[in-house]
mmCIF file of C-alpha atoms (C1' of nucleotides) in Angstrom:
data_model
loop_
_atom_site.group_PDB
_atom_site.id
_atom_site.type_symbol
_atom_site.label_atom_id
_atom_site.label_comp_id
_atom_site.label_asym_id
_atom_site.label_seq_id
_atom_site.Cartn_x
_atom_site.Cartn_y
_atom_site.Cartn_z
ATOM 1 C CA MET G 1 9.828 11.664 3.495
ATOM 2 C CA ALA G 2 7.444 13.687 5.603
ATOM 3 C CA ILE G 3 3.870 13.454 4.485
ATOM 4 C CA SER G 4 2.114 16.383 6.018
ATOM 5 C CA ALA G 5 1.942 18.462 9.134
ATOM 6 C CA GLN G 6 -1.694 19.248 8.595
ATOM 7 C CA SER G 7 -4.518 18.407 10.919
ATOM 8 C CA ALA G 8 -5.996 14.988 10.489
ATOM 9 C CA LYS G 9 -9.108 15.209 12.628
ATOM 10 C CA ALA G 10 -11.463 16.025 9.862
ATOM 11 C CA PHE G 11 -10.146 19.399 8.764
ATOM 12 C CA GLU G 12 -11.207 21.365 11.760
ATOM 13 C CA ASP G 13 -9.194 23.303 14.234
ATOM 14 C CA HIS G 14 -8.889 21.632 17.574
ATOM 15 C CA ASN G 15 -7.100 21.716 20.865
ATOM 16 C CA HIS G 16 -4.252 19.445 19.928
ATOM 17 C CA GLN G 17 -2.697 19.116 23.358
ATOM 18 C CA ARG G 18 -6.010 18.053 24.706
ATOM 19 C CA CYS G 19 -6.860 15.673 21.883
ATOM 20 C CA CYS G 20 -3.540 13.853 22.271
ATOM 21 C CA GLY G 21 -4.018 13.435 25.962
ATOM 22 C CA GLU G 22 -7.540 12.187 25.567
ATOM 23 C CA VAL G 23 -6.693 9.591 23.003
ATOM 24 C CA LEU G 24 -3.682 8.390 24.959
ATOM 25 C CA GLU G 25 -5.816 8.090 28.050
ATOM 26 C CA GLN G 26 -8.410 6.096 26.133
ATOM 27 C CA ALA G 27 -5.642 3.867 24.824
ATOM 28 C CA HIS G 28 -4.443 3.247 28.356
ATOM 29 C CA LYS G 29 -7.881 2.332 29.554
ATOM 30 C CA LEU G 30 -8.308 -0.054 26.677
ATOM 31 C CA ALA G 31 -4.949 -1.620 27.388
ATOM 32 C CA THR G 32 -5.591 -2.252 31.062
ATOM 33 C CA SER G 33 -9.176 -3.377 30.625
ATOM 34 C CA GLY G 34 -8.580 -5.380 27.482
ATOM 35 C CA GLY G 35 -5.443 -7.137 28.605
ATOM 36 C CA LEU G 36 -3.304 -5.426 26.000
ATOM 37 C CA ARG G 37 0.310 -4.763 26.775
ATOM 38 C CA LEU G 38 0.977 -1.151 25.955
ATOM 39 C CA THR G 39 4.744 -1.505 26.354
ATOM 40 C CA PRO G 40 7.165 1.449 26.177
ATOM 41 C CA VAL G 41 7.890 1.132 22.440
ATOM 42 C CA ARG G 42 4.247 0.735 21.627
ATOM 43 C CA ARG G 43 3.218 3.562 23.828
ATOM 44 C CA ARG G 44 5.908 5.821 22.461
ATOM 45 C CA THR G 45 4.929 4.912 18.914
ATOM 46 C CA LEU G 46 1.354 5.909 19.598
ATOM 47 C CA GLU G 47 2.556 9.129 21.200
ATOM 48 C CA ILE G 48 4.637 9.977 18.152
ATOM 49 C CA LEU G 49 1.677 9.452 15.857
ATOM 50 C CA LEU G 50 -0.483 11.558 18.121
ATOM 51 C CA GLU G 51 2.062 14.338 18.507
ATOM 52 C CA GLU G 52 2.579 14.653 14.782
ATOM 53 C CA HIS G 53 -1.096 14.191 14.172
ATOM 54 C CA ARG G 54 -0.639 13.074 10.622
ATOM 55 C CA ALA G 55 0.111 10.004 8.571
ATOM 56 C CA MET G 56 3.715 8.926 9.053
ATOM 57 C CA GLY G 57 5.840 6.383 7.236
ATOM 58 C CA ALA G 58 7.230 3.471 9.215
ATOM 59 C CA TYR G 59 10.806 4.634 8.698
ATOM 60 C CA GLU G 60 9.946 8.088 9.866
ATOM 61 C CA VAL G 61 8.485 6.650 13.057
ATOM 62 C CA LEU G 62 11.524 4.415 13.364
ATOM 63 C CA GLU G 63 13.888 7.386 13.308
ATOM 64 C CA ARG G 64 12.016 8.957 16.159
ATOM 65 C CA LEU G 65 11.995 5.745 18.147
ATOM 66 C CA ALA G 66 15.723 5.301 17.592
ATOM 67 C CA LYS G 67 16.332 8.818 18.894
ATOM 68 C CA ASP G 68 14.383 7.883 21.999
ATOM 69 C CA GLY G 69 16.659 4.953 22.652
ATOM 70 C CA PHE G 70 14.715 2.132 21.065
ATOM 71 C CA GLY G 71 16.011 -0.188 18.378
ATOM 72 C CA LYS G 72 17.169 1.159 15.039
ATOM 73 C CA GLN G 73 15.954 -1.638 12.788
ATOM 74 C CA PRO G 74 12.713 -1.603 10.761
ATOM 75 C CA PRO G 75 10.993 -4.395 12.708
ATOM 76 C CA VAL G 76 10.979 -2.188 15.774
ATOM 77 C CA ALA G 77 8.663 0.266 14.076
ATOM 78 C CA TYR G 78 6.683 -2.257 12.085
ATOM 79 C CA ARG G 79 5.953 -4.406 15.111
ATOM 80 C CA ALA G 80 4.782 -1.528 17.231
ATOM 81 C CA LEU G 81 2.675 -0.129 14.391
ATOM 82 C CA GLU G 82 1.183 -3.526 13.658
ATOM 83 C CA PHE G 83 0.229 -3.885 17.302
ATOM 84 C CA LEU G 84 -1.489 -0.519 17.282
ATOM 85 C CA VAL G 85 -3.345 -1.271 14.068
ATOM 86 C CA GLU G 86 -4.400 -4.727 15.244
ATOM 87 C CA ASN G 87 -5.816 -3.250 18.392
ATOM 88 C CA GLY G 88 -7.598 -0.349 16.806
ATOM 89 C CA LEU G 89 -5.271 2.332 18.128
ATOM 90 C CA ALA G 90 -3.908 3.276 14.728
ATOM 91 C CA HIS G 91 -4.724 2.904 11.071
ATOM 92 C CA ARG G 92 -2.708 2.063 8.043
ATOM 93 C CA ILE G 93 -3.140 4.419 5.114
ATOM 94 C CA ARG G 94 -2.095 2.276 2.216
ATOM 95 C CA ARG G 95 -2.129 4.943 -0.426
ATOM 96 C CA LEU G 96 0.548 6.791 1.496
ATOM 97 C CA ASN G 97 2.411 3.763 2.832
ATOM 98 C CA ALA G 98 1.829 5.350 6.168
ATOM 99 C CA PHE G 99 0.213 5.060 9.574
ATOM 100 C CA ALA G 100 -1.901 7.412 11.636
ATOM 101 C CA ALA G 101 -3.228 7.288 15.174
ATOM 102 C CA CYS G 102 -6.893 6.443 15.458
ATOM 103 C CA MET G 103 -8.861 9.410 16.696
ATOM 104 C CA THR G 104 -11.672 7.336 18.166
ATOM 105 C CA PRO G 105 -10.094 4.246 19.702
ATOM 106 C CA GLY G 106 -12.189 1.730 21.554
ATOM 107 C CA GLN G 107 -15.507 2.352 19.969
ATOM 108 C CA PRO G 108 -16.498 0.027 17.131
ATOM 109 C CA HIS G 109 -15.684 2.114 14.126
ATOM 110 C CA ALA G 110 -16.032 2.305 10.384
ATOM 111 C CA PRO G 111 -13.347 4.710 9.325
ATOM 112 C CA ALA G 112 -12.983 6.328 5.939
ATOM 113 C CA PHE G 113 -9.869 8.312 5.099
ATOM 114 C CA PHE G 114 -9.921 11.462 3.053
ATOM 115 C CA ILE G 115 -6.522 12.157 1.580
ATOM 116 C CA CYS G 116 -5.709 15.499 0.014
ATOM 117 C CA GLU G 117 -3.767 15.035 -3.195
ATOM 118 C CA LEU G 118 -2.265 18.500 -2.885
ATOM 119 C CA CYS G 119 -1.046 18.647 0.697
ATOM 120 C CA ASN G 120 -1.227 14.928 1.563
ATOM 121 C CA CYS G 121 -3.092 15.617 4.760
ATOM 122 C CA VAL G 122 -5.456 12.918 5.953
ATOM 123 C CA ALA G 123 -8.815 13.119 7.688
ATOM 124 C CA GLU G 124 -10.315 10.138 9.454
ATOM 125 C CA VAL G 125 -14.092 10.203 9.319
ATOM 126 C CA GLN G 126 -16.431 7.770 11.008
ATOM 127 C CA ASP G 127 -19.234 7.029 8.648
ATOM 128 C CA VAL G 128 -21.714 4.263 9.232
ATOM 129 C CA SER G 129 -23.473 4.606 5.910
ATOM 130 C CA VAL G 130 -20.333 3.822 3.953
ATOM 131 C CA ARG G 131 -19.842 0.724 6.011
ATOM 132 C CA GLN G 132 -23.470 -0.263 5.553
ATOM 133 C CA ALA G 133 -23.190 0.126 1.797
ATOM 134 C CA VAL G 134 -20.084 -2.052 1.829
ATOM 135 C CA GLU G 135 -21.826 -4.693 3.926
ATOM 136 C CA ALA G 136 -24.795 -4.710 1.576
ATOM 137 C CA ALA G 137 -22.574 -5.105 -1.475
ATOM 138 C CA ALA G 138 -20.680 -7.894 0.256
ATOM 139 C CA ALA G 139 -23.879 -9.708 1.119
ATOM 140 C CA GLY G 140 -24.850 -9.496 -2.545
ATOM 141 C CA ILE G 141 -21.878 -11.623 -3.605
ATOM 142 C CA GLY G 142 -21.705 -13.858 -0.550
ATOM 143 C CA PHE G 143 -18.582 -12.248 0.834
ATOM 144 C CA GLY G 144 -17.839 -12.247 4.558
ATOM 145 C CA VAL G 145 -16.373 -8.893 5.569
ATOM 146 C CA SER G 146 -13.682 -8.729 8.189
ATOM 147 C CA ARG G 147 -12.207 -5.307 7.482
ATOM 148 C CA ALA G 148 -13.050 -2.551 5.046
ATOM 149 C CA ASN G 149 -10.593 0.061 3.965
ATOM 150 C CA VAL G 150 -11.955 3.206 2.383
ATOM 151 C CA GLU G 151 -9.461 5.748 1.078
ATOM 152 C CA VAL G 152 -10.750 8.750 -0.793
ATOM 153 C CA VAL G 153 -8.400 10.954 -2.780
ATOM 154 C CA GLY G 154 -9.240 14.541 -3.612
ATOM 155 C CA THR G 155 -8.797 18.028 -2.259
ATOM 156 C CA CYS G 156 -9.211 19.115 1.341
ATOM 157 C CA PRO G 157 -11.175 22.298 2.097
ATOM 158 C CA ALA G 158 -8.020 24.399 2.486
ATOM 159 C CA CYS G 159 -6.444 23.297 -0.782
ATOM 160 C CA HIS G 160 -9.728 23.302 -2.616
ATOM 161 C CA LYS G 161 -10.111 26.932 -1.668
ATOM 162 C CA GLY G 162 -6.580 27.806 -2.698
ATOM 163 C CA ARG G 163 -7.170 26.286 -6.105
ATOM 164 C CA ASP G 164 -9.928 28.661 -7.055
ATOM 165 C CA GLN G 165 -7.934 31.740 -6.253
ATOM 166 C CA MET B 1 4.959 -13.883 -5.971
ATOM 167 C CA ALA B 2 1.764 -14.950 -7.681
ATOM 168 C CA ILE B 3 -1.322 -13.676 -5.952
ATOM 169 C CA SER B 4 -4.138 -15.884 -7.121
ATOM 170 C CA ALA B 5 -5.444 -17.705 -10.124
ATOM 171 C CA GLN B 6 -9.002 -17.314 -9.002
ATOM 172 C CA SER B 7 -11.762 -15.559 -10.831
ATOM 173 C CA ALA B 8 -11.997 -11.838 -10.259
ATOM 174 C CA LYS B 9 -15.326 -10.982 -11.870
ATOM 175 C CA ALA B 10 -17.354 -11.191 -8.720
ATOM 176 C CA PHE B 11 -16.989 -14.828 -7.840
ATOM 177 C CA GLU B 12 -19.070 -16.240 -10.625
ATOM 178 C CA ASP B 13 -18.187 -18.569 -13.413
ATOM 179 C CA HIS B 14 -17.891 -16.927 -16.779
ATOM 180 C CA ASN B 15 -16.725 -17.417 -20.322
ATOM 181 C CA HIS B 16 -13.207 -16.177 -19.884
ATOM 182 C CA GLN B 17 -12.158 -16.197 -23.523
ATOM 183 C CA ARG B 18 -15.151 -14.078 -24.313
ATOM 184 C CA CYS B 19 -14.756 -11.682 -21.402
ATOM 185 C CA CYS B 20 -11.134 -10.955 -22.354
ATOM 186 C CA GLY B 21 -12.043 -10.235 -25.929
ATOM 187 C CA GLU B 22 -14.903 -7.986 -24.946
ATOM 188 C CA VAL B 23 -12.900 -5.895 -22.559
ATOM 189 C CA LEU B 24 -10.008 -5.593 -24.984
ATOM 190 C CA GLU B 25 -12.403 -4.507 -27.680
ATOM 191 C CA GLN B 26 -13.908 -1.906 -25.374
ATOM 192 C CA ALA B 27 -10.426 -0.690 -24.524
ATOM 193 C CA HIS B 28 -9.652 -0.296 -28.208
ATOM 194 C CA LYS B 29 -12.791 1.694 -28.821
ATOM 195 C CA LEU B 30 -12.008 3.962 -25.920
ATOM 196 C CA ALA B 31 -8.478 4.451 -27.162
ATOM 197 C CA THR B 32 -9.442 5.415 -30.663
ATOM 198 C CA SER B 33 -12.400 7.556 -29.678
ATOM 199 C CA GLY B 34 -10.741 9.128 -26.655
ATOM 200 C CA GLY B 35 -7.432 9.925 -28.276
ATOM 201 C CA LEU B 36 -5.527 7.498 -26.076
ATOM 202 C CA ARG B 37 -2.464 5.818 -27.438
ATOM 203 C CA LEU B 38 -2.833 2.136 -26.725
ATOM 204 C CA THR B 39 0.752 1.335 -27.722
ATOM 205 C CA PRO B 40 2.150 -2.209 -27.940
ATOM 206 C CA VAL B 41 3.500 -2.322 -24.357
ATOM 207 C CA ARG B 42 0.318 -0.871 -22.977
ATOM 208 C CA ARG B 43 -1.881 -3.150 -24.982
ATOM 209 C CA ARG B 44 0.164 -6.183 -24.071
ATOM 210 C CA THR B 45 0.086 -5.200 -20.410
ATOM 211 C CA LEU B 46 -3.683 -5.031 -20.510
ATOM 212 C CA GLU B 47 -3.818 -8.382 -22.289
ATOM 213 C CA ILE B 48 -1.649 -9.973 -19.617
ATOM 214 C CA LEU B 49 -3.907 -8.688 -16.865
ATOM 215 C CA LEU B 50 -6.937 -9.919 -18.743
ATOM 216 C CA GLU B 51 -5.481 -13.329 -19.543
ATOM 217 C CA GLU B 52 -4.534 -13.971 -15.948
ATOM 218 C CA HIS B 53 -7.742 -12.454 -14.758
ATOM 219 C CA ARG B 54 -6.404 -11.682 -11.322
ATOM 220 C CA ALA B 55 -4.433 -9.095 -9.425
ATOM 221 C CA MET B 56 -0.783 -9.159 -10.500
ATOM 222 C CA GLY B 57 2.264 -7.480 -9.040
ATOM 223 C CA ALA B 58 4.177 -5.034 -11.222
ATOM 224 C CA TYR B 59 7.261 -7.232 -11.261
ATOM 225 C CA GLU B 60 5.216 -10.208 -12.295
ATOM 226 C CA VAL B 61 3.783 -8.240 -15.200
ATOM 227 C CA LEU B 62 7.272 -7.014 -16.001
ATOM 228 C CA GLU B 63 8.580 -10.569 -16.321
ATOM 229 C CA ARG B 64 5.906 -11.353 -18.848
ATOM 230 C CA LEU B 65 6.574 -8.177 -20.789
ATOM 231 C CA ALA B 66 10.297 -8.931 -20.857
ATOM 232 C CA LYS B 67 9.583 -12.404 -22.254
ATOM 233 C CA ASP B 68 7.563 -10.756 -24.989
ATOM 234 C CA GLY B 69 10.526 -8.621 -25.999
ATOM 235 C CA PHE B 70 9.804 -5.423 -24.125
ATOM 236 C CA GLY B 71 12.155 -3.753 -21.658
ATOM 237 C CA LYS B 72 13.323 -5.545 -18.563
ATOM 238 C CA GLN B 73 13.379 -2.620 -16.129
ATOM 239 C CA PRO B 74 10.640 -1.753 -13.615
ATOM 240 C CA PRO B 75 9.595 1.527 -15.241
ATOM 241 C CA VAL B 76 8.441 -0.430 -18.285
ATOM 242 C CA ALA B 77 5.770 -2.157 -16.230
ATOM 243 C CA TYR B 78 4.991 0.745 -13.944
ATOM 244 C CA ARG B 79 4.499 3.172 -16.805
ATOM 245 C CA ALA B 80 2.198 0.871 -18.711
ATOM 246 C CA LEU B 81 0.223 0.045 -15.584
ATOM 247 C CA GLU B 82 -0.024 3.679 -14.609
ATOM 248 C CA PHE B 83 -1.366 4.511 -18.045
ATOM 249 C CA LEU B 84 -4.019 1.821 -17.772
ATOM 250 C CA VAL B 85 -5.038 2.937 -14.301
ATOM 251 C CA GLU B 86 -5.142 6.610 -15.279
ATOM 252 C CA ASN B 87 -7.415 5.792 -18.149
ATOM 253 C CA GLY B 88 -9.757 3.493 -16.322
ATOM 254 C CA LEU B 89 -8.582 0.306 -17.992
ATOM 255 C CA ALA B 90 -7.068 -1.174 -14.858
ATOM 256 C CA HIS B 91 -7.157 -0.745 -11.117
ATOM 257 C CA ARG B 92 -4.529 -0.708 -8.462
ATOM 258 C CA ILE B 93 -5.201 -2.956 -5.483
ATOM 259 C CA ARG B 94 -3.104 -1.381 -2.810
ATOM 260 C CA ARG B 95 -3.534 -4.018 -0.175
ATOM 261 C CA LEU B 96 -1.928 -6.518 -2.499
ATOM 262 C CA ASN B 97 0.570 -4.168 -4.127
ATOM 263 C CA ALA B 98 -0.993 -5.325 -7.332
ATOM 264 C CA PHE B 99 -2.953 -4.384 -10.425
ATOM 265 C CA ALA B 100 -5.982 -5.878 -12.128
ATOM 266 C CA ALA B 101 -7.740 -5.178 -15.404
ATOM 267 C CA CYS B 102 -10.952 -3.228 -15.082
ATOM 268 C CA MET B 103 -13.911 -5.396 -15.970
ATOM 269 C CA THR B 104 -16.149 -2.516 -16.979
ATOM 270 C CA PRO B 105 -13.964 0.023 -18.755
ATOM 271 C CA GLY B 106 -15.453 3.130 -20.255
ATOM 272 C CA GLN B 107 -18.526 3.479 -18.139
ATOM 273 C CA PRO B 108 -18.294 5.857 -15.207
ATOM 274 C CA HIS B 109 -17.678 3.482 -12.377
ATOM 275 C CA ALA B 110 -17.486 3.244 -8.639
ATOM 276 C CA PRO B 111 -15.532 0.093 -8.004
ATOM 277 C CA ALA B 112 -15.166 -1.674 -4.695
ATOM 278 C CA PHE B 113 -12.731 -4.553 -4.347
ATOM 279 C CA PHE B 114 -13.443 -7.601 -2.277
ATOM 280 C CA ILE B 115 -10.246 -9.379 -1.371
ATOM 281 C CA CYS B 116 -10.294 -12.857 0.092
ATOM 282 C CA GLU B 117 -7.812 -13.151 2.935
ATOM 283 C CA LEU B 118 -7.568 -16.892 2.448
ATOM 284 C CA CYS B 119 -7.045 -17.284 -1.288
ATOM 285 C CA ASN B 120 -6.157 -13.686 -2.189
ATOM 286 C CA CYS B 121 -8.622 -13.611 -5.026
ATOM 287 C CA VAL B 122 -10.168 -10.263 -5.869
ATOM 288 C CA ALA B 123 -13.647 -9.345 -7.014
ATOM 289 C CA GLU B 124 -14.400 -5.979 -8.558
ATOM 290 C CA VAL B 125 -17.935 -4.880 -7.798
ATOM 291 C CA GLN B 126 -19.632 -1.797 -9.133
ATOM 292 C CA ASP B 127 -21.684 -0.318 -6.363
ATOM 293 C CA VAL B 128 -23.245 3.079 -6.587
ATOM 294 C CA SER B 129 -24.460 3.208 -3.011
ATOM 295 C CA VAL B 130 -20.940 2.911 -1.619
ATOM 296 C CA ARG B 131 -19.870 5.756 -3.812
ATOM 297 C CA GLN B 132 -22.875 7.817 -2.803
ATOM 298 C CA ALA B 133 -22.119 7.260 0.866
ATOM 299 C CA VAL B 134 -18.535 8.360 0.255
ATOM 300 C CA GLU B 135 -19.676 11.454 -1.605
ATOM 301 C CA ALA B 136 -22.062 12.344 1.192
ATOM 302 C CA ALA B 137 -19.368 11.959 3.819
ATOM 303 C CA ALA B 138 -17.000 14.054 1.703
ATOM 304 C CA ALA B 139 -19.562 16.793 1.316
ATOM 305 C CA GLY B 140 -19.940 16.834 5.078
ATOM 306 C CA ILE B 141 -16.333 17.896 5.562
ATOM 307 C CA GLY B 142 -15.972 20.019 2.456
ATOM 308 C CA PHE B 143 -13.781 17.541 0.650
ATOM 309 C CA GLY B 144 -13.707 17.372 -3.145
ATOM 310 C CA VAL B 145 -13.549 13.743 -4.265
ATOM 311 C CA SER B 146 -11.515 12.793 -7.291
ATOM 312 C CA ARG B 147 -11.087 9.069 -6.706
ATOM 313 C CA ALA B 148 -12.337 6.693 -4.064
ATOM 314 C CA ASN B 149 -10.664 3.427 -3.321
ATOM 315 C CA VAL B 150 -12.658 0.834 -1.438
ATOM 316 C CA GLU B 151 -10.916 -2.381 -0.498
ATOM 317 C CA VAL B 152 -12.753 -4.904 1.605
ATOM 318 C CA VAL B 153 -10.918 -7.803 3.204
ATOM 319 C CA GLY B 154 -12.710 -10.956 4.222
ATOM 320 C CA THR B 155 -13.619 -14.371 2.873
ATOM 321 C CA CYS B 156 -14.936 -15.130 -0.593
ATOM 322 C CA PRO B 157 -17.902 -17.493 -0.974
ATOM 323 C CA ALA B 158 -15.697 -20.473 -1.831
ATOM 324 C CA CYS B 159 -13.346 -20.040 1.126
ATOM 325 C CA HIS B 160 -16.137 -19.086 3.455
ATOM 326 C CA LYS B 161 -17.787 -22.399 2.651
ATOM 327 C CA GLY B 162 -14.620 -24.362 3.178
ATOM 328 C CA ARG B 163 -14.163 -22.822 6.574
ATOM 329 C CA ASP B 164 -17.392 -24.182 7.988
ATOM 330 C CA GLN B 165 -16.694 -27.739 7.007
ATOM 331 C "C1'" DG M 1 10.708 -17.496 44.875
ATOM 332 C "C1'" DC M 2 11.767 -19.866 40.808
ATOM 333 C "C1'" DA M 3 11.689 -22.782 36.761
ATOM 334 C "C1'" DA M 4 9.465 -23.202 32.231
ATOM 335 C "C1'" DG M 5 7.030 -21.311 28.613
ATOM 336 C "C1'" DA M 6 5.289 -17.317 26.184
ATOM 337 C "C1'" DA M 7 5.677 -12.754 24.599
ATOM 338 C "C1'" DA M 8 8.322 -8.944 23.337
ATOM 339 C "C1'" DT M 9 12.594 -6.840 21.783
ATOM 340 C "C1'" DG M 10 17.188 -6.087 19.376
ATOM 341 C "C1'" DT M 11 19.691 -6.694 15.308
ATOM 342 C "C1'" DA M 12 21.496 -8.292 10.836
ATOM 343 C "C1'" DA M 13 20.446 -9.488 6.549
ATOM 344 C "C1'" DT M 14 17.603 -9.604 2.746
ATOM 345 C "C1'" DG M 15 13.450 -9.320 -0.050
ATOM 346 C "C1'" DT M 16 10.030 -6.588 -2.449
ATOM 347 C "C1'" DT M 17 8.055 -2.577 -4.409
ATOM 348 C "C1'" DA M 18 8.640 1.821 -6.659
ATOM 349 C "C1'" DT M 19 11.053 6.003 -8.435
ATOM 350 C "C1'" DT M 20 14.600 9.073 -10.448
ATOM 351 C "C1'" DA M 21 17.429 10.336 -14.096
ATOM 352 C "C1'" DC M 22 18.808 10.436 -18.496
ATOM 353 C "C1'" DA M 23 19.652 8.785 -23.238
ATOM 354 C "C1'" DT M 24 17.150 7.299 -27.284
ATOM 355 C "C1'" DT M 25 13.478 6.445 -30.343
ATOM 356 C "C1'" DA M 26 8.923 7.104 -32.341
ATOM 357 C "C1'" DC M 27 5.195 10.196 -33.225
ATOM 358 C "C1'" DC M 28 2.771 14.033 -34.462
ATOM 359 C "C1'" DT M 29 2.300 18.934 -36.441
ATOM 360 C "C1'" DG M 30 3.275 22.955 -38.970
ATOM 361 C "C1'" DC Q 1 11.422 17.674 -42.966
ATOM 362 C "C1'" DA Q 2 12.484 20.355 -38.872
ATOM 363 C "C1'" DG Q 3 11.170 20.950 -34.206
ATOM 364 C "C1'" DG Q 4 8.577 19.696 -30.290
ATOM 365 C "C1'" DT Q 5 6.211 16.196 -27.618
ATOM 366 C "C1'" DA Q 6 5.295 11.722 -26.101
ATOM 367 C "C1'" DA Q 7 6.871 7.170 -25.342
ATOM 368 C "C1'" DT Q 8 10.461 3.805 -24.464
ATOM 369 C "C1'" DG Q 9 14.926 1.549 -22.811
ATOM 370 C "C1'" DT Q 10 18.108 1.152 -19.218
ATOM 371 C "C1'" DA Q 11 20.912 1.852 -15.047
ATOM 372 C "C1'" DA Q 12 20.970 3.071 -10.614
ATOM 373 C "C1'" DT Q 13 18.933 3.751 -6.369
ATOM 374 C "C1'" DA Q 14 15.324 4.855 -3.112
ATOM 375 C "C1'" DA Q 15 11.611 3.444 -0.217
ATOM 376 C "C1'" DC Q 16 9.026 0.029 2.023
ATOM 377 C "C1'" DA Q 17 8.682 -4.402 4.357
ATOM 378 C "C1'" DT Q 18 9.885 -9.136 6.029
ATOM 379 C "C1'" DT Q 19 12.597 -13.146 7.655
ATOM 380 C "C1'" DA Q 20 15.444 -15.237 10.871
ATOM 381 C "C1'" DC Q 21 17.465 -15.729 15.012
ATOM 382 C "C1'" DA Q 22 19.545 -14.389 19.462
ATOM 383 C "C1'" DT Q 23 18.313 -12.176 23.762
ATOM 384 C "C1'" DT Q 24 15.567 -10.292 27.196
ATOM 385 C "C1'" DT Q 25 11.359 -9.579 29.767
ATOM 386 C "C1'" DC Q 26 7.073 -11.043 31.412
ATOM 387 C "C1'" DT Q 27 3.809 -14.380 33.150
ATOM 388 C "C1'" DT Q 28 2.237 -18.422 35.382
ATOM 389 C "C1'" DG Q 29 2.057 -22.678 37.845
ATOM 390 C "C1'" DC Q 30 4.353 -24.942 41.313
#
DNA sequence: GCAAGAAATGTAATGTTATTACATTACCTG
DNA sequence: CAGGTAATGTAATAACATTACATTTCTTGC
């Protein structure tokens, strides 16, 4: 089941070719400097997420990987995706049971995902204040934060507009 | 698979018997005043979540419902749970593929869930500032928020303590 | 270089979560 | 009490995810 072909970098237009290249390059740098092994499957998985530029289900990614000559079984996709998520190169969007490439890899980030309930497109937004609010709330109950996942459901600008018409 | 038997109302001690009764009573009021139909399955589902006072998987809830004489098929649980979530009487914790009764039904709320990665217990915290930060970020990209889901993973006070020892 | 251990991959099987479809029953409402 | 709507029961299946284990590739110390 395809989720959406819509832009995921906020909801702005952008030079997609360029954005893919940039992120991939950043990923490479991180891999070599950080001792990560960006193996062929992993690299290809990241490329697929970047090319599609949207949230993709694991099985959808798997199909693509299989076509490219990699294994056909679920663990192939799940392992590669897990690696990317663990190393900050991708995110898991739980509401959609899907994964999306991180648009700002490397830098310490506090992502929030805005998911359109009409077209299922996803925007990744870096927002420090959300993270700060979460940290403050955590401190209030003595909770030690390791990861925060913020997923907001609503309507993206395009769909919001269409609704009023 | 049971998720946790740990308290979910922040991480404080509380009079459980009393808290269940209160929330159920509130749910009833909402149902009658709001025109909701809190049917036997739905009511029982809410009771189960309240009794256990933790995040429960749909199949786990289903087992209990079946024992109580309701249907044995997944839609029985999913429909009841969906109803409760739609009407603010329960929440879905996506990271755990689970559901938990809302501890503050009726009042307009902005819940954030704190999930302990060691014991899997869940705390529901009402925090306006998180919601405000989300709203602000949404406004920045022209996104219309309908629901925000904040799930924070880390260590609860009890487990955090244990770790240091 | 090469042996030993660690990490990654391939694959089969299975487990878990969730939905679709449709028949039936209960409940409003005129 | 007839007709429509909402809720329920049930079967089947879809979608998502993990376990287990064999095999290969990479790394590292000698």
